[in-house]
N, CA and C atoms as an extended XYZ file, in Angstrom:
213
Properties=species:S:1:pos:R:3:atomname:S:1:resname:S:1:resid:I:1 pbc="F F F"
N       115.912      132.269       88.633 N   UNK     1
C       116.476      133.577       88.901 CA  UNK     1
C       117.845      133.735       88.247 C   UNK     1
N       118.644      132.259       88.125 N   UNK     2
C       120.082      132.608       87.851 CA  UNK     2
C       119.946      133.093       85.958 C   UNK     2
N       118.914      132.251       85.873 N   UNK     3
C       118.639      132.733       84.370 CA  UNK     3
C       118.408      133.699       83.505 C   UNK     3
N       117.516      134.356       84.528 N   UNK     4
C       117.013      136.337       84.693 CA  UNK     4
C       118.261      137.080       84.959 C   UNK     4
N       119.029      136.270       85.662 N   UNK     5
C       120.459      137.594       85.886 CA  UNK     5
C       121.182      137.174       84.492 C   UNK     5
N       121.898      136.165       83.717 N   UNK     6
C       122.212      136.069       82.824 CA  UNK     6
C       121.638      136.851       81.979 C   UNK     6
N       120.596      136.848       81.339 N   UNK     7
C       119.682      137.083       80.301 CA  UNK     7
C       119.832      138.817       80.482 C   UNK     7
N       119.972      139.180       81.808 N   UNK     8
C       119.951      141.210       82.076 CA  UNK     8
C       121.454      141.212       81.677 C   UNK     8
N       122.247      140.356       82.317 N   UNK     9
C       124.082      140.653       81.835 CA  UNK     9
C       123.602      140.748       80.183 C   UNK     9
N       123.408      139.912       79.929 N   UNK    10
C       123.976      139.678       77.892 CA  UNK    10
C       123.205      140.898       77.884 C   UNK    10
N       122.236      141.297       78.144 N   UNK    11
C       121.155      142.572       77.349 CA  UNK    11
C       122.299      143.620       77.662 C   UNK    11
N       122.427      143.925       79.078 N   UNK    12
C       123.549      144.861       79.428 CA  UNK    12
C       124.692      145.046       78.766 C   UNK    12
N       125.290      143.665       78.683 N   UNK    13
C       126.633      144.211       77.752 CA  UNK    13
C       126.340      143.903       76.330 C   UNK    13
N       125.422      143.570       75.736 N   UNK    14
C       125.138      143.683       74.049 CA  UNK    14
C       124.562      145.418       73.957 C   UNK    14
N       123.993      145.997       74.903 N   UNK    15
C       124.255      147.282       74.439 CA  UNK    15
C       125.064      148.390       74.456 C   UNK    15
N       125.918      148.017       75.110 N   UNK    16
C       127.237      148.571       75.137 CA  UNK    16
C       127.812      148.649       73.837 C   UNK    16
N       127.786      147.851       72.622 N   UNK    17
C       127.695      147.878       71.540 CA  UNK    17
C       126.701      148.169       70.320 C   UNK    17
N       125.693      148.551       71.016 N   UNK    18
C       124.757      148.380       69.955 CA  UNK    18
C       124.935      149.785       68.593 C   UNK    18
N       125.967      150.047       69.068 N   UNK    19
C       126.407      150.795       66.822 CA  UNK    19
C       127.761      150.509       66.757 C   UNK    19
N       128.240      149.178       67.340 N   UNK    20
C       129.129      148.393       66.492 CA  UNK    20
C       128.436      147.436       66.323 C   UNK    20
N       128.438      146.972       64.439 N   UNK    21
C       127.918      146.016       63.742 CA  UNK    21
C       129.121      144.809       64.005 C   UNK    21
N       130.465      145.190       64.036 N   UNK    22
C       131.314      144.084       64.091 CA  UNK    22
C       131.344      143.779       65.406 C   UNK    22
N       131.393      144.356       66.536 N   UNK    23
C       131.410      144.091       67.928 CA  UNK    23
C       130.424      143.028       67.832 C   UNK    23
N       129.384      143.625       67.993 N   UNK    24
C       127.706      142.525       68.092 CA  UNK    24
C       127.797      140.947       67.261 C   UNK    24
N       128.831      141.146       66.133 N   UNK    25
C       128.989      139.568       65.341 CA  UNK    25
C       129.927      138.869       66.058 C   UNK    25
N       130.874      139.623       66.742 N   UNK    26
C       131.538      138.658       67.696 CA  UNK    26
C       131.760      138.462       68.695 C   UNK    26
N       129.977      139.405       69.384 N   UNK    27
C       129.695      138.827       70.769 CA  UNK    27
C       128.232      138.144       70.064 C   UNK    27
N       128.027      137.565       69.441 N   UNK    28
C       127.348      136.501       68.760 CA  UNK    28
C       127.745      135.696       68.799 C   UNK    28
N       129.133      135.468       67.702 N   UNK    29
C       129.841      134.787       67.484 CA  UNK    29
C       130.471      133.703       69.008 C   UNK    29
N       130.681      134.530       69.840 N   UNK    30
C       131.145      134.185       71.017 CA  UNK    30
C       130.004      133.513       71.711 C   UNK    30
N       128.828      133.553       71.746 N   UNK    31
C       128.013      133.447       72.370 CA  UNK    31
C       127.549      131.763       71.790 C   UNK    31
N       127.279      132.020       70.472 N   UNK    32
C       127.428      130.531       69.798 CA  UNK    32
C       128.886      129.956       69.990 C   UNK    32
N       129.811      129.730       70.660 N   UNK    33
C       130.533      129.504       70.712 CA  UNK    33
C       131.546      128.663       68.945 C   UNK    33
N       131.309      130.236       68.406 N   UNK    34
C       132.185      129.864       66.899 CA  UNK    34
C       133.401      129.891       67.080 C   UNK    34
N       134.262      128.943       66.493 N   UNK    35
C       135.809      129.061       65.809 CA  UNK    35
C       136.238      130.255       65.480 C   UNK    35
N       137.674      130.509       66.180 N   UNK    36
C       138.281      131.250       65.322 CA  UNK    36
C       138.147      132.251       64.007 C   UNK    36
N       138.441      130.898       62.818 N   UNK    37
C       138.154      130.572       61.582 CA  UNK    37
C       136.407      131.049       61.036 C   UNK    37
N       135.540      130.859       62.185 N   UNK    38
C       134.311      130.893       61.963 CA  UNK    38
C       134.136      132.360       62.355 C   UNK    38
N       134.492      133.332       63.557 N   UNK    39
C       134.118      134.627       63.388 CA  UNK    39
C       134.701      135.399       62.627 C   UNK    39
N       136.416      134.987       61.675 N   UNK    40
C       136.905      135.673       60.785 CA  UNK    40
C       135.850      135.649       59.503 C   UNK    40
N       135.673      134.464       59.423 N   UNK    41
C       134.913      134.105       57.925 CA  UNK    41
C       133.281      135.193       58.293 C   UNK    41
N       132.689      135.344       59.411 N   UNK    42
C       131.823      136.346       60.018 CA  UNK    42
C       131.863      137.341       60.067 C   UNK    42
N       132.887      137.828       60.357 N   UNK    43
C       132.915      139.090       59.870 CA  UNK    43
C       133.859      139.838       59.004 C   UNK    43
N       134.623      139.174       58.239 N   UNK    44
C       135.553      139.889       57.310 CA  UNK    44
C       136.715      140.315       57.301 C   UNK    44
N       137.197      139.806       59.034 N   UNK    45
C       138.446      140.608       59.544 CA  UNK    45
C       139.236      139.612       59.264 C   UNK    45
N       140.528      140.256       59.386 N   UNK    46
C       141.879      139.410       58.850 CA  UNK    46
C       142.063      138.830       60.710 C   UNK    46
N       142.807      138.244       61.359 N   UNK    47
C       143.629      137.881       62.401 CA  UNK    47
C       143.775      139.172       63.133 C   UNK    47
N       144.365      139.998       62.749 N   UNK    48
C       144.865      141.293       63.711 CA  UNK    48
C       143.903      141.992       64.098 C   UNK    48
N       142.952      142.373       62.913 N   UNK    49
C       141.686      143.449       62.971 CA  UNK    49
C       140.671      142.674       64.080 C   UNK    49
N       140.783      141.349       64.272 N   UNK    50
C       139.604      140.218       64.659 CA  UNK    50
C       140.645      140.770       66.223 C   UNK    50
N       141.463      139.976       66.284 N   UNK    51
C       142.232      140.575       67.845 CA  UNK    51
C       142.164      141.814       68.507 C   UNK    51
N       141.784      143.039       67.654 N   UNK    52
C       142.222      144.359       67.645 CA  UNK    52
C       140.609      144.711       68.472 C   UNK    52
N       139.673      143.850       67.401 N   UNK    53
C       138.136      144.434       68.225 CA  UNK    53
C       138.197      143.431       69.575 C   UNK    53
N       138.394      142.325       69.564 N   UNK    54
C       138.378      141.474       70.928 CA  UNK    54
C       139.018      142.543       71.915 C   UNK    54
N       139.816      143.004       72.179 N   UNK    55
C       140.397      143.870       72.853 CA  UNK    55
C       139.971      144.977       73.310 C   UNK    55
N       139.075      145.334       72.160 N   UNK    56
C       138.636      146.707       72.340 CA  UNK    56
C       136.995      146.269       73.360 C   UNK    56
N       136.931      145.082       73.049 N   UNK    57
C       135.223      144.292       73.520 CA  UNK    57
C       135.864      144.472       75.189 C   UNK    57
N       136.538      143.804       75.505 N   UNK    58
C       137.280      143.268       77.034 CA  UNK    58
C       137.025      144.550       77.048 C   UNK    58
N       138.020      145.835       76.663 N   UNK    59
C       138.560      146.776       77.572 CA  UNK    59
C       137.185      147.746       77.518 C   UNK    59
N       136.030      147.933       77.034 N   UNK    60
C       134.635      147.953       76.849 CA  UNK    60
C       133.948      147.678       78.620 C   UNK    60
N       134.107      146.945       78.393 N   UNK    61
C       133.310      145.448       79.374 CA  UNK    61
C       133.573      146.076       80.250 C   UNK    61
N       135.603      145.827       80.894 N   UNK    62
C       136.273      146.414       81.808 CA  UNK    62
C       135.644      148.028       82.464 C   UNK    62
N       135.991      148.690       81.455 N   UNK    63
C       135.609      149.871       81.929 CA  UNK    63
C       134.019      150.092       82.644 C   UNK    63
N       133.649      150.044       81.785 N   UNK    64
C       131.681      149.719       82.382 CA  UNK    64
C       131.633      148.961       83.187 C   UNK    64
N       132.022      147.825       83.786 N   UNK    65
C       131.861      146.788       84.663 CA  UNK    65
C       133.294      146.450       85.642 C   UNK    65
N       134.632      147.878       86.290 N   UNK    66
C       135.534      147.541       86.525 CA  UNK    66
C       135.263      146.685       87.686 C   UNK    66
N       134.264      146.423       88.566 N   UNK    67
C       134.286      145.604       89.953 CA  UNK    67
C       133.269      144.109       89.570 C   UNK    67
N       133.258      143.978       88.021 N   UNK    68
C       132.415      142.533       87.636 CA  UNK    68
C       131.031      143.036       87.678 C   UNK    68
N       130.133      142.095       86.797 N   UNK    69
C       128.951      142.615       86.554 CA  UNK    69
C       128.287      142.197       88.185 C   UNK    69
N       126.838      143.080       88.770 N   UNK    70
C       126.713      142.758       90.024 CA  UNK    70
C       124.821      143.333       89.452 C   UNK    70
N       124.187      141.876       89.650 N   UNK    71
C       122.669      141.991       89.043 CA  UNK    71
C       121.949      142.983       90.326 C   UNK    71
């Protein structure tokens, strides 16, 4: 069961993105647990732009899910 609630979270919040192409590579990215170095080289972003979408992912999440995801 704990597996079925995981598996509905990721579906849930991977579509929260689904028409950002860069969002989705670095909740990939995240998911494979890549480097740094490894989701810049992934998706093309410099340091700031790579920080700039992380931020925008959280405050995403946040908003849609302000009391935590609840299966």
């Amino acid at each position: 069961e704990r597996a079925a609630a995981c598996k509905q979270m990721h579906a849930e919040i991977i579509g929260l993105f689904k028409d950002d192409e860069i969002a989705m590579l670095i909740l990939e990215g995240m998911t494979d647990e890549l480097s740094v170095e490894e989701m810049l080289e992934l998706t093309g972003l410099d340091r700031t732009a790579y920080q700039s979408k992380r931020k925008f992912i959280r405050r995403t999440i946040d908003k849609h899910f302000p009391n935590g995801w609840k299966p």
